[in-house]
PDB file of C-alpha atoms in Angstrom:
ATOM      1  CA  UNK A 240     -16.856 -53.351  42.005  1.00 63.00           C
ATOM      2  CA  UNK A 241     -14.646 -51.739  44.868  1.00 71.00           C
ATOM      3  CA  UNK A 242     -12.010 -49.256  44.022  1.00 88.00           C
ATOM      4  CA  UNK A 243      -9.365 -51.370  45.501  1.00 93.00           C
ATOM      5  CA  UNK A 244      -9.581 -54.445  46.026  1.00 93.00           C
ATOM      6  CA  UNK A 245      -7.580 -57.000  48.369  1.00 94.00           C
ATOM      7  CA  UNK A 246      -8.322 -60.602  49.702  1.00 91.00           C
ATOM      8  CA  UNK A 247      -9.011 -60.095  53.171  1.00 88.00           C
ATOM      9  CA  UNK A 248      -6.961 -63.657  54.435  1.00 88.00           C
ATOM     10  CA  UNK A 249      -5.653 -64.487  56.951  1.00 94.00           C
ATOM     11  CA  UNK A 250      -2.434 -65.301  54.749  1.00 96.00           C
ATOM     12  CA  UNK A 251      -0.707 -67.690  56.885  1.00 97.00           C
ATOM     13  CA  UNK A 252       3.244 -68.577  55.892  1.00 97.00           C
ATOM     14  CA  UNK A 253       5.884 -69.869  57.930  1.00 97.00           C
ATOM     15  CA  UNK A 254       8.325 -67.822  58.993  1.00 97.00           C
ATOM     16  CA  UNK A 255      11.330 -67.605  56.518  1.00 97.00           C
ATOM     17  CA  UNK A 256       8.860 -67.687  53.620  1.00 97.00           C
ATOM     18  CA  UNK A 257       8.121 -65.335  50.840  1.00 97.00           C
ATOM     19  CA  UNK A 258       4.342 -63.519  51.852  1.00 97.00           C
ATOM     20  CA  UNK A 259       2.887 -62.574  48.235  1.00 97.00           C
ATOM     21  CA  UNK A 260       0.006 -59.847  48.932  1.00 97.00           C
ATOM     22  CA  UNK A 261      -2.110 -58.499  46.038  1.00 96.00           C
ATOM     23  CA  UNK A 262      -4.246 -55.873  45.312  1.00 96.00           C
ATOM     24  CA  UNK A 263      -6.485 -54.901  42.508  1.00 95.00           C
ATOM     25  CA  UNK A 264      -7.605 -51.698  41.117  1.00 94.00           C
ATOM     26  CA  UNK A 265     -10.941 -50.493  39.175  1.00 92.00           C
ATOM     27  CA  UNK A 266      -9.640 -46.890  37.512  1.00 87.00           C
ATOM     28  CA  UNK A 267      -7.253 -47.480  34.975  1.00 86.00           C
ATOM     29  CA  UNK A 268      -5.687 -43.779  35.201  1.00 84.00           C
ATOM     30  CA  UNK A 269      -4.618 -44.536  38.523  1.00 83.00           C
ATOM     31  CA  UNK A 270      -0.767 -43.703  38.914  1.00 82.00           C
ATOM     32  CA  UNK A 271       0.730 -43.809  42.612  1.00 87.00           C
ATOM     33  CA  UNK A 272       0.360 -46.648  45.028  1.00 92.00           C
ATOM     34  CA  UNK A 273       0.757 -47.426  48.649  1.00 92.00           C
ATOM     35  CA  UNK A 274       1.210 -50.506  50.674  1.00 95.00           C
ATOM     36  CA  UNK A 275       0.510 -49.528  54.830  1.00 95.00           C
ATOM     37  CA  UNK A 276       1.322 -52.041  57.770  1.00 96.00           C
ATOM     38  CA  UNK A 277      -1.375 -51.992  60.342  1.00 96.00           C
ATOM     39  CA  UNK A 278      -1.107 -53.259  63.414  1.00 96.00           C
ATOM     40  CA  UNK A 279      -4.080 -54.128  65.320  1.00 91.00           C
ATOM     41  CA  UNK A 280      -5.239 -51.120  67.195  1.00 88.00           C
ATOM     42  CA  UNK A 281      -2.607 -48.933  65.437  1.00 93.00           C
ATOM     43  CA  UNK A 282      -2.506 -46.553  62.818  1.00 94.00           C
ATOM     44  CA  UNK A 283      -1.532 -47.334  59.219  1.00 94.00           C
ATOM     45  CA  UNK A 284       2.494 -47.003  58.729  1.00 92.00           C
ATOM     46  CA  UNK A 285       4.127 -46.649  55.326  1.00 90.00           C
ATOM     47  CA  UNK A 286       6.203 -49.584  53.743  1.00 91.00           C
ATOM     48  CA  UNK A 287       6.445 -48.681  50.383  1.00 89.00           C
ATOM     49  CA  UNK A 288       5.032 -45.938  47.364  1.00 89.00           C
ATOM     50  CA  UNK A 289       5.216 -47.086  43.416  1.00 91.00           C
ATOM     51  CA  UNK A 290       3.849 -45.120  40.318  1.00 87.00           C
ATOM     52  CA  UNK A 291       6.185 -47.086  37.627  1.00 85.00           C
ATOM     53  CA  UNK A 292       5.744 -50.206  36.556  1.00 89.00           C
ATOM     54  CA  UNK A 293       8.091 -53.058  37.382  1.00 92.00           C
ATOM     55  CA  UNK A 294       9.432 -53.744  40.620  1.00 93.00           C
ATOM     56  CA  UNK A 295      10.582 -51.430  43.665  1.00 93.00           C
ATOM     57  CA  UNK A 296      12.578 -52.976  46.613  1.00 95.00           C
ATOM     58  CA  UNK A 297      13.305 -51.897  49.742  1.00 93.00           C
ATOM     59  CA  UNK A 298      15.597 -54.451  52.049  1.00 96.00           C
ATOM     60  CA  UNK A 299      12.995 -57.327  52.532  1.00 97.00           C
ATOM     61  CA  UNK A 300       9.888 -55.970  51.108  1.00 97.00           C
ATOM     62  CA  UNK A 301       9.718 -55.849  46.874  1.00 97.00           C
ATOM     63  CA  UNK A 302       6.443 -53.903  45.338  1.00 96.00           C
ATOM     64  CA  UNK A 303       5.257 -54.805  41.992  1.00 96.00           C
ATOM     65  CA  UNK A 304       3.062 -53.141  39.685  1.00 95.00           C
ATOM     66  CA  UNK A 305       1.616 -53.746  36.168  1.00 93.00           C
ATOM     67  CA  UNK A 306      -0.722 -50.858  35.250  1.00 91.00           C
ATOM     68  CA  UNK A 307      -1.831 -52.988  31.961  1.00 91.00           C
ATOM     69  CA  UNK A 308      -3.160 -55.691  34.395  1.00 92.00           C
ATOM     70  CA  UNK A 309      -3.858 -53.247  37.228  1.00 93.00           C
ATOM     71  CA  UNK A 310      -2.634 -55.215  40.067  1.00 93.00           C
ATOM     72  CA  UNK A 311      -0.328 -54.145  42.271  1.00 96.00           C
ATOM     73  CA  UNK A 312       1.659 -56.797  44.936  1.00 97.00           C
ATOM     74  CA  UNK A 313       4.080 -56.582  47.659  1.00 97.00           C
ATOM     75  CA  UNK A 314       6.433 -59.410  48.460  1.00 97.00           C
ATOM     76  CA  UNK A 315       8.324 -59.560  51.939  1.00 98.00           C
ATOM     77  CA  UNK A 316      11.294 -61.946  52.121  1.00 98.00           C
ATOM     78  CA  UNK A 317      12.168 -63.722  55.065  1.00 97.00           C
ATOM     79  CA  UNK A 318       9.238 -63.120  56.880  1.00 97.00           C
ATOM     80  CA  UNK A 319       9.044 -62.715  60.463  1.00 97.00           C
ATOM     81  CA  UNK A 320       6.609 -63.115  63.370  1.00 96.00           C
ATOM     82  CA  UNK A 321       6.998 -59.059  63.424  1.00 96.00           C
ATOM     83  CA  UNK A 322       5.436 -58.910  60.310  1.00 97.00           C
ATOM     84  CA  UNK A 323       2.315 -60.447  60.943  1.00 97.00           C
ATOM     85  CA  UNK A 324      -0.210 -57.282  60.625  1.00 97.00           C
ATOM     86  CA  UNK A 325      -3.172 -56.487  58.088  1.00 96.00           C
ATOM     87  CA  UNK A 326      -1.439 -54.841  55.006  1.00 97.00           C
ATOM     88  CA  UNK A 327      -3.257 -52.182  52.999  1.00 96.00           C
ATOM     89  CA  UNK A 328      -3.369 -51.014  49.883  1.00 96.00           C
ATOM     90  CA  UNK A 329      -4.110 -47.830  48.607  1.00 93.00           C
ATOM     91  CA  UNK A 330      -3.911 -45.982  45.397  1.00 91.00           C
ATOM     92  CA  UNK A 331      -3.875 -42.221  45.193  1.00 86.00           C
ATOM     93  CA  UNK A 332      -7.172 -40.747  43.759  1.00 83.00           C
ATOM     94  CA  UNK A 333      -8.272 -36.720  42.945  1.00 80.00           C
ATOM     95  CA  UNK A 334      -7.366 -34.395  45.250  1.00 76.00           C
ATOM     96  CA  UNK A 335      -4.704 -36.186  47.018  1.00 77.00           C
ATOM     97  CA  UNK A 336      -6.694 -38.759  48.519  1.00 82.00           C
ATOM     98  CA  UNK A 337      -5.576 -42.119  49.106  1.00 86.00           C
ATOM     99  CA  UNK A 338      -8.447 -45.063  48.544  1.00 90.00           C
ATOM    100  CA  UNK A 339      -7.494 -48.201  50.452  1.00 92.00           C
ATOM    101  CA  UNK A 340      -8.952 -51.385  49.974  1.00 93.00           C
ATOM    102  CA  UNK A 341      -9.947 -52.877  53.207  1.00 93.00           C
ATOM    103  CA  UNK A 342      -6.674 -55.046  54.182  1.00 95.00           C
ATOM    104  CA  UNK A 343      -5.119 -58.715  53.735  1.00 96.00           C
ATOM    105  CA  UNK A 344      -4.261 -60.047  57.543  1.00 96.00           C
ATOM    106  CA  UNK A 345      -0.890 -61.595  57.640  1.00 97.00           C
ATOM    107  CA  UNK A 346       0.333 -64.221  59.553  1.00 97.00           C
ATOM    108  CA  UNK A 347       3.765 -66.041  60.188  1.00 97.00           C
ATOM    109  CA  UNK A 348       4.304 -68.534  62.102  1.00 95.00           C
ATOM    110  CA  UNK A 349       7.665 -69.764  63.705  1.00 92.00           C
TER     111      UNK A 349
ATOM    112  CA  UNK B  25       9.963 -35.423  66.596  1.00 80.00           C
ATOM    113  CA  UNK B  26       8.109 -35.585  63.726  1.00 78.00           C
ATOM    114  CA  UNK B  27       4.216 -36.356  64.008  1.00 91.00           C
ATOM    115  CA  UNK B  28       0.382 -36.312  64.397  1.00 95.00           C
ATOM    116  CA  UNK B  29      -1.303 -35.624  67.333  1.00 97.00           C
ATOM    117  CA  UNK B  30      -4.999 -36.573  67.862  1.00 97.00           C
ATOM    118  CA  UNK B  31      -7.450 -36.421  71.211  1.00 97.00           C
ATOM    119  CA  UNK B  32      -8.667 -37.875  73.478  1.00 97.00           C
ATOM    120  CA  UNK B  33      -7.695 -41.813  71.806  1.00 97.00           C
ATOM    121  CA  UNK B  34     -10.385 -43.122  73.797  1.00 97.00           C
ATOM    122  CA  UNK B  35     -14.040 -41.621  73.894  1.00 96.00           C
ATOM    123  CA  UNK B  36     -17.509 -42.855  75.149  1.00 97.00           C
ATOM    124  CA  UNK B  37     -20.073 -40.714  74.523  1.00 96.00           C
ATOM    125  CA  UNK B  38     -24.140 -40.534  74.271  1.00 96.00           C
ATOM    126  CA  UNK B  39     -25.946 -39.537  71.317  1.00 97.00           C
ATOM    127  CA  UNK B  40     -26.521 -35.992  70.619  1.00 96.00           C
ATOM    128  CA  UNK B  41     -23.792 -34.728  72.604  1.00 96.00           C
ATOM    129  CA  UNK B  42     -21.906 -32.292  70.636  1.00 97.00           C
ATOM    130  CA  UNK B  43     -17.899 -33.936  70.409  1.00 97.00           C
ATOM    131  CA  UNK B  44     -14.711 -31.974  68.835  1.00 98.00           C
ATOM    132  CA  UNK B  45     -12.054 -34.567  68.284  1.00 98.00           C
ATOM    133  CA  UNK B  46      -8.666 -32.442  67.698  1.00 98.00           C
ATOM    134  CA  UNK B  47      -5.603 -32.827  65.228  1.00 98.00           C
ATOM    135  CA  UNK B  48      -2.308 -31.009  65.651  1.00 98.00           C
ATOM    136  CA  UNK B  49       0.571 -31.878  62.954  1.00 96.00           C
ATOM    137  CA  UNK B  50       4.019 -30.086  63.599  1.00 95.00           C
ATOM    138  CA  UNK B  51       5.400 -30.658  60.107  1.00 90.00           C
ATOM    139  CA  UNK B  52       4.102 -27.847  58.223  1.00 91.00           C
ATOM    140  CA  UNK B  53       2.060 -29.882  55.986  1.00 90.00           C
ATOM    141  CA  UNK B  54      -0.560 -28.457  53.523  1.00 89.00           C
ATOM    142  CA  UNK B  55      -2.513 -31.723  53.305  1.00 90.00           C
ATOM    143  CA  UNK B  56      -4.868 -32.712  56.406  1.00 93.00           C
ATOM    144  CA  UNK B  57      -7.607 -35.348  55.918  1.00 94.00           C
ATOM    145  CA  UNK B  58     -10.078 -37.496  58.567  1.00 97.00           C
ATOM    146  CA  UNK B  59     -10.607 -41.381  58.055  1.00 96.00           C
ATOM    147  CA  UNK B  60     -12.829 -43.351  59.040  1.00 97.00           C
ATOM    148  CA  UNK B  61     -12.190 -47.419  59.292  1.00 95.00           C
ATOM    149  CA  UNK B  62     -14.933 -49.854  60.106  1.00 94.00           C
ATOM    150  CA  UNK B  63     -14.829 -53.701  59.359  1.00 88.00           C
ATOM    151  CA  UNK B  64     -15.483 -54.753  56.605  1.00 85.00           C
ATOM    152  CA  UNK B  65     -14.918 -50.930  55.135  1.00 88.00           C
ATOM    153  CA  UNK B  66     -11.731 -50.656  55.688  1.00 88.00           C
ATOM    154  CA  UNK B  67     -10.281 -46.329  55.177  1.00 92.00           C
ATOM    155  CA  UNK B  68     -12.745 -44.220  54.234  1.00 93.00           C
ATOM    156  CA  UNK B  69     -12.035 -40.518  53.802  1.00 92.00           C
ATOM    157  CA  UNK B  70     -14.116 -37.806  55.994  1.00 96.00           C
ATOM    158  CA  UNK B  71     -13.175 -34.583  54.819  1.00 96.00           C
ATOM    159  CA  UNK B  72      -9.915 -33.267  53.782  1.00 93.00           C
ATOM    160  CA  UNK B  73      -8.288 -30.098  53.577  1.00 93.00           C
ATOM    161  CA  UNK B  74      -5.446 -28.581  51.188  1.00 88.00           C
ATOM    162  CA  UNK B  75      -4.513 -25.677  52.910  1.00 89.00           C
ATOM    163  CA  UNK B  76      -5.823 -22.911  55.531  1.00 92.00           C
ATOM    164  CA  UNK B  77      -9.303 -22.098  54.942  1.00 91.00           C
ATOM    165  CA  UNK B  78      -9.587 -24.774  52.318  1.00 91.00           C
ATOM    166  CA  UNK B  79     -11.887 -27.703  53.246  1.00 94.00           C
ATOM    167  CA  UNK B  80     -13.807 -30.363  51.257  1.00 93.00           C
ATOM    168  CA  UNK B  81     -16.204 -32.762  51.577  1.00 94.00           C
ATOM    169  CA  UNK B  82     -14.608 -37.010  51.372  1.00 92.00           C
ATOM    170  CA  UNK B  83     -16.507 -40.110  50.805  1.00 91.00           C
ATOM    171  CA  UNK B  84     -18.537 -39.785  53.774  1.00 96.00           C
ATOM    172  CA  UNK B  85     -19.301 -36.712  55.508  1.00 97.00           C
ATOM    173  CA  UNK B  86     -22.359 -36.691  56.878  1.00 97.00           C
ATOM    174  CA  UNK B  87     -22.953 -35.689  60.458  1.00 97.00           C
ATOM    175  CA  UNK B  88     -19.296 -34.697  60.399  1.00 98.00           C
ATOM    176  CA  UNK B  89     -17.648 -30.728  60.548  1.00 98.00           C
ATOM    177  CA  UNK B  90     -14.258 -29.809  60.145  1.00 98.00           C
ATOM    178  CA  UNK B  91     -12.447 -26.176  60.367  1.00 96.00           C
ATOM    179  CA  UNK B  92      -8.865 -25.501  59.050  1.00 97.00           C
ATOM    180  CA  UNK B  93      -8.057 -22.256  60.950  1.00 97.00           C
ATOM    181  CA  UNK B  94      -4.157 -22.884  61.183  1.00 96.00           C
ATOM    182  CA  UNK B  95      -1.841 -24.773  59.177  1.00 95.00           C
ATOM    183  CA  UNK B  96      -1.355 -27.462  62.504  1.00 97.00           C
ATOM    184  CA  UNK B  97      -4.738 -28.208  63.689  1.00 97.00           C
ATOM    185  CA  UNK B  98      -7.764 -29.458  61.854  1.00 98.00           C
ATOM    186  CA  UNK B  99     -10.023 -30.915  64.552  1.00 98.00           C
ATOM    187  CA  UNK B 100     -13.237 -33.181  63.526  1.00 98.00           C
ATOM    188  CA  UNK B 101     -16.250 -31.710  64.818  1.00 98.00           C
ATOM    189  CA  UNK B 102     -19.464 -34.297  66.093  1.00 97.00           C
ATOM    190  CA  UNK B 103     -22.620 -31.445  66.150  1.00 95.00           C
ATOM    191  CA  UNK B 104     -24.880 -34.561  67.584  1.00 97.00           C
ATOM    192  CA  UNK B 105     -23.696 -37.851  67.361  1.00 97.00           C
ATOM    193  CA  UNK B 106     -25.108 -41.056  66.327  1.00 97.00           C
ATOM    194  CA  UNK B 107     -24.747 -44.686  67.561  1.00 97.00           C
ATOM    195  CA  UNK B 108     -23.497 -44.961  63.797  1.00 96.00           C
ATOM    196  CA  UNK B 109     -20.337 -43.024  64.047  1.00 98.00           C
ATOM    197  CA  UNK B 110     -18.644 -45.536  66.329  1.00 97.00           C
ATOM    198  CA  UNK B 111     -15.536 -45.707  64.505  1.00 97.00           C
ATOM    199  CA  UNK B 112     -12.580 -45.713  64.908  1.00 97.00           C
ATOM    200  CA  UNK B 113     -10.919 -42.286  63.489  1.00 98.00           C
ATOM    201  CA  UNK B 114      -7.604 -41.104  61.837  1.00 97.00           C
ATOM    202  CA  UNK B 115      -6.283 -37.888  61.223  1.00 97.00           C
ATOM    203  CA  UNK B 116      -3.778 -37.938  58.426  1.00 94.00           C
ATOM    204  CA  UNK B 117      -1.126 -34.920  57.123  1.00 92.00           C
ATOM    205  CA  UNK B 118       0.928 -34.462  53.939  1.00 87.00           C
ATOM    206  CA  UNK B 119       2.614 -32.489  52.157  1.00 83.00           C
ATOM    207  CA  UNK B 120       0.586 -32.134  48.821  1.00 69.00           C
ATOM    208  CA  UNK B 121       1.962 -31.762  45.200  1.00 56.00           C
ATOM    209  CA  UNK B 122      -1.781 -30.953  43.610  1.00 52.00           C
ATOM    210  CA  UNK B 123      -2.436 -34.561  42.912  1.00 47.00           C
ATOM    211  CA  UNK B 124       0.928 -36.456  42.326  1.00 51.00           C
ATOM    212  CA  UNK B 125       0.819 -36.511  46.035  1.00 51.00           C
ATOM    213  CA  UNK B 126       4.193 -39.516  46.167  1.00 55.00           C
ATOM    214  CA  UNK B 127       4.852 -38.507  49.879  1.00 64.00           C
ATOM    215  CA  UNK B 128       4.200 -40.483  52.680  1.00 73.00           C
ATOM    216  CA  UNK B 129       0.747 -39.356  54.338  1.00 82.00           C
ATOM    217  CA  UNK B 130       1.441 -39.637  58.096  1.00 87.00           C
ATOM    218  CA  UNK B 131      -1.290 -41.026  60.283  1.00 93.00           C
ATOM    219  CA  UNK B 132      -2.446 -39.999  63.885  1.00 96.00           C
ATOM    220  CA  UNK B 133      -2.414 -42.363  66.721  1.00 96.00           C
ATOM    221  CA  UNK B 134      -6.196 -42.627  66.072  1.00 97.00           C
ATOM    222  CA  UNK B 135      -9.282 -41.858  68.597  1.00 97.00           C
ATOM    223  CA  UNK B 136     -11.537 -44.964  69.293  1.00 97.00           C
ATOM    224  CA  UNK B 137     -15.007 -43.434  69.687  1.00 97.00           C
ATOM    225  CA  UNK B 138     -18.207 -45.148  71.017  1.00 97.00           C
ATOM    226  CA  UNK B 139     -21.512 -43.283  70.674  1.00 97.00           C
ATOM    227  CA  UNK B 140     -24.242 -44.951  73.087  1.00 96.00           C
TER     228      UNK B 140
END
């Protein structure tokens, strides 16, 4: 079982939509999360960190967690061509390193 | 401007010739760490290091070297490299808060290397 663990896609939604990505994770002590936007070619950027459970927002993009389940999700509203990427997730492990899964590819359409 | 350096981005090399990919951060971070991403693999940690002088090994550091002589630089050293390490790599920089690490790691442009 992978550490992290994220459907690879593509996610296709129209732009306008809501773009659910999810992530699951093996070690239950786990307690900060990351969701990265990668553009192809590009280096990972940061959208978003969470280490409580319930919901974070940040203008269109809402992370979710639920430690009991261990998933961990990240909603973006009103999606845009812009935001068609491969999202990762990562969870912080020992020693300050982050363990991505390996990516969901979005895409939206006009 | 706040960031992390890496070079060259591009590099074709043959196997066995010795390669030092560098890593400059200007944000007086403790936290350095090489990735690794492949298909399929996804991120995959190299080495990190926590401080000057302080290095350890990641998930996958074979063939790999790493020295962390200043705070800014930590370059990733190739001794003789293999058709396997074509990868593309990342240098990453943090502050670190001994494993409740909630800052934003900062990634590197990345170097694309190709070992024939």
């Amino acid at each position: 079982q992978k550490e992290v663990e994220q459907n690879s896609g593509p996610l296709s939604v129209p732009e306008g939509a809501i773009a659910s990505l999810n992530c699951t994770y093996s070690d239950r002590g786990s307690q900060s999360f990351f969701w990265y936007r990668q553009y192809s070619g590009k280096s990972p950027e940061l959208i978003m960190f969470i280490y409580s459970n319930g919901d974070k927002e940040d203008g269109r993009f809402t992370a979710q967690l639920n430690k009991a389940s261990q998933y961990v999700s990240l909603l973006i509203r009103d999606s845009q061509p812009s935001d068609s990427a491969t999202y990762l997730c990562a969870r912080l492990g020992a020693a300050d390193k982050l363990i991505f899964g390996t990516g969901t590819r979005l895409q939206v359409f006009p | 401007e706040a960031q992390v350096t890496q070079n060259p981005r591009y590099l074709i090399t043959v196997t066995g010739k010795k390669l030092t990919v560098t890593c400059s951060q200007n944000m007086n971070h403790e936290y350095m760490s090489w990735y690794r991403q492949d298909p399929g693999l996804g991120l995959r940690q190299i080495y990190y290091s926590m401080n000057v002088e302080v290095t350890d090994k990641g998930d996958v550091p074979e063939g790999y070297k790493v020295s962390r002589k200043e705070k800014r630089n930590f370059p990733l050293i190739l001794e003789s490299p293999s058709p396997n390490q074509t990868s593309l790599y990342f240098c990453a920089s943090s502050f670190a808060i001994g494993g409740r690490n909630t800052d934003t790691q900062y990634f590197g442009p990345g170097t694309r290397l190709t070992v024939l």
